[in-house]
XYZ file of C-alpha atoms in Angstrom:
172
model
C -174.563 -239.611 18.499
C -176.535 -238.054 15.821
C -179.336 -235.685 16.718
C -182.038 -238.225 15.775
C -180.380 -240.640 18.116
C -180.453 -238.029 20.863
C -184.039 -237.336 20.128
C -184.980 -241.060 20.506
C -183.078 -241.153 23.855
C -184.875 -237.959 25.145
C -188.265 -239.412 23.932
C -187.863 -242.642 25.538
C -186.715 -240.957 28.842
C -189.785 -238.775 28.543
C -192.125 -241.811 27.901
C -191.064 -243.277 31.180
C -191.118 -240.300 32.937
C -187.441 -240.063 33.883
C -185.549 -236.856 34.244
C -181.908 -236.410 32.942
C -180.957 -236.254 36.501
C -182.724 -239.564 37.386
C -181.217 -241.339 34.476
C -177.767 -239.938 35.303
C -178.153 -241.543 38.796
C -178.581 -245.000 36.989
C -175.634 -244.605 34.847
C -171.913 -243.625 35.047
C -172.583 -240.327 33.329
C -173.772 -236.772 34.357
C -176.947 -234.907 33.574
C -175.028 -232.551 31.606
C -173.528 -235.298 29.405
C -177.120 -236.654 28.926
C -178.195 -233.179 27.841
C -175.414 -232.989 25.291
C -176.324 -236.497 23.830
C -179.911 -235.575 23.472
C -179.077 -232.486 21.619
C -176.460 -234.037 19.483
C -173.728 -231.718 20.904
C -171.805 -234.802 22.003
C -171.360 -238.341 20.667
C -172.994 -241.021 22.681
C -170.358 -243.537 23.718
C -171.080 -246.956 22.329
C -170.157 -248.806 25.544
C -173.193 -247.139 27.310
C -175.828 -247.702 24.736
C -176.970 -251.061 26.393
C -176.651 -249.882 29.812
C -178.765 -246.749 28.934
C -181.402 -248.913 27.168
C -181.573 -251.157 30.362
C -181.794 -247.987 32.618
C -184.668 -246.445 30.525
C -186.198 -249.978 30.032
C -188.704 -248.370 27.254
C -190.162 -250.729 24.783
C -189.730 -248.388 21.661
C -186.224 -247.533 22.744
C -185.179 -251.252 22.583
C -186.181 -251.279 18.772
C -184.063 -248.218 18.238
C -181.063 -249.767 19.780
C -181.550 -252.956 18.091
C -181.663 -251.284 14.679
C -178.599 -249.112 15.493
C -176.530 -252.108 16.377
C -177.771 -254.536 13.799
C -178.965 -252.050 11.087
C -181.514 -253.454 8.613
C -181.164 -256.838 10.045
C -183.543 -256.026 12.888
C -187.256 -256.045 13.791
C -188.633 -252.548 13.569
C -191.010 -250.954 16.025
C -194.399 -251.057 14.206
C -195.877 -247.522 14.188
C -197.438 -247.054 10.870
C -200.774 -245.657 10.196
C -202.329 -249.112 10.071
C -200.998 -250.147 13.555
C -203.444 -249.812 16.548
C -201.361 -250.124 19.698
C -204.051 -251.873 21.767
C -203.445 -255.333 22.965
C -206.717 -256.967 21.319
C -205.652 -255.218 17.938
C -202.083 -256.431 18.023
C -203.088 -259.846 19.094
C -205.480 -259.981 16.069
C -202.517 -258.833 13.789
C -200.149 -261.524 15.086
C -202.755 -264.045 14.631
C -203.384 -262.761 10.794
C -199.523 -262.569 10.070
C -198.928 -266.188 11.618
C -201.595 -267.567 9.592
C -200.450 -266.014 6.420
C -196.831 -267.240 7.286
C -198.091 -270.804 7.976
C -199.963 -270.910 4.650
C -196.684 -269.835 2.744
C -194.642 -272.432 4.842
C -196.973 -275.148 3.543
C -196.945 -273.981 -0.108
C -193.031 -273.925 -0.234
C -191.065 -276.722 -1.876
C -189.348 -278.458 1.106
C -188.606 -281.772 -0.410
C -186.283 -280.723 -3.262
C -182.555 -279.837 -2.669
C -181.974 -276.014 -3.012
C -179.893 -276.466 -6.026
C -182.822 -278.382 -7.859
C -185.459 -275.959 -7.359
C -186.959 -273.752 -10.075
C -186.670 -269.909 -9.909
C -190.453 -270.204 -9.252
C -189.840 -272.215 -6.212
C -186.984 -270.081 -5.057
C -189.142 -266.937 -5.228
C -191.826 -268.925 -3.184
C -189.188 -269.513 -0.394
C -188.319 -265.653 -0.490
C -191.941 -265.132 0.237
C -191.979 -267.504 2.903
C -189.175 -265.571 4.513
C -191.020 -262.224 4.183
C -194.055 -263.690 5.650
C -192.149 -265.179 8.583
C -190.658 -261.855 9.217
C -194.009 -259.993 9.130
C -195.253 -262.762 11.712
C -191.980 -262.335 13.747
C -192.390 -258.432 13.706
C -196.009 -258.595 14.988
C -195.063 -261.045 17.615
C -192.109 -258.941 18.984
C -194.235 -255.915 18.970
C -196.901 -257.449 20.865
C -194.535 -258.439 23.470
C -193.440 -254.964 23.578
C -197.094 -253.889 23.849
C -197.709 -256.404 26.631
C -194.792 -255.304 28.530
C -195.884 -251.538 28.352
C -199.572 -252.282 29.097
C -198.791 -254.386 32.201
C -195.922 -252.416 33.289
C -193.503 -255.515 32.966
C -189.788 -254.761 32.454
C -188.973 -255.799 28.840
C -185.535 -256.453 29.829
C -186.624 -258.713 32.823
C -189.293 -260.521 30.249
C -186.320 -261.390 27.959
C -183.972 -262.318 30.741
C -186.527 -264.844 32.003
C -187.348 -266.039 28.442
C -183.575 -266.833 27.833
C -183.545 -268.811 30.863
C -186.277 -270.995 29.515
C -184.587 -271.260 26.173
C -181.404 -272.748 28.008
C -183.544 -275.047 30.266
C -185.401 -276.416 27.091
C -182.024 -276.765 25.345
C -182.768 -274.450 22.510
C -179.992 -272.193 23.331
C -176.363 -272.952 24.958
């Protein structure tokens, strides 16, 4: 595990108010091993990453784990200087980004086969993808913020949501 990854683990643990000892009791590893992972003196076993994320259940840490497993094909944790981590501010961002995405969806050429589209139409479709990603990122970050503010377990929110997807036949 790189030092930066270890620092992320330590930060997540501290945000949740969990000591290394408490975390070690939730996982099949010692407190000493956790200390080594956090300082970068020992590589973090890949098979423990999901278990550790669930044991800590920290919203920001889920984004880190997602990025580590999927690389650039993941939703980032929004923490830039223009992000206000307040539920109302995030809700307004979701609304803004969603409206922008819908506007681009309506402008895009959906009636022509892809092979028949002009370069301009193809570029508009790429803009659609970017706008949809902006909306998705703001929405997932709002879910994380709601989980944090209301002290919901993000893992439980996702597990319950996945059950509804199956019940509505949106996922097998």
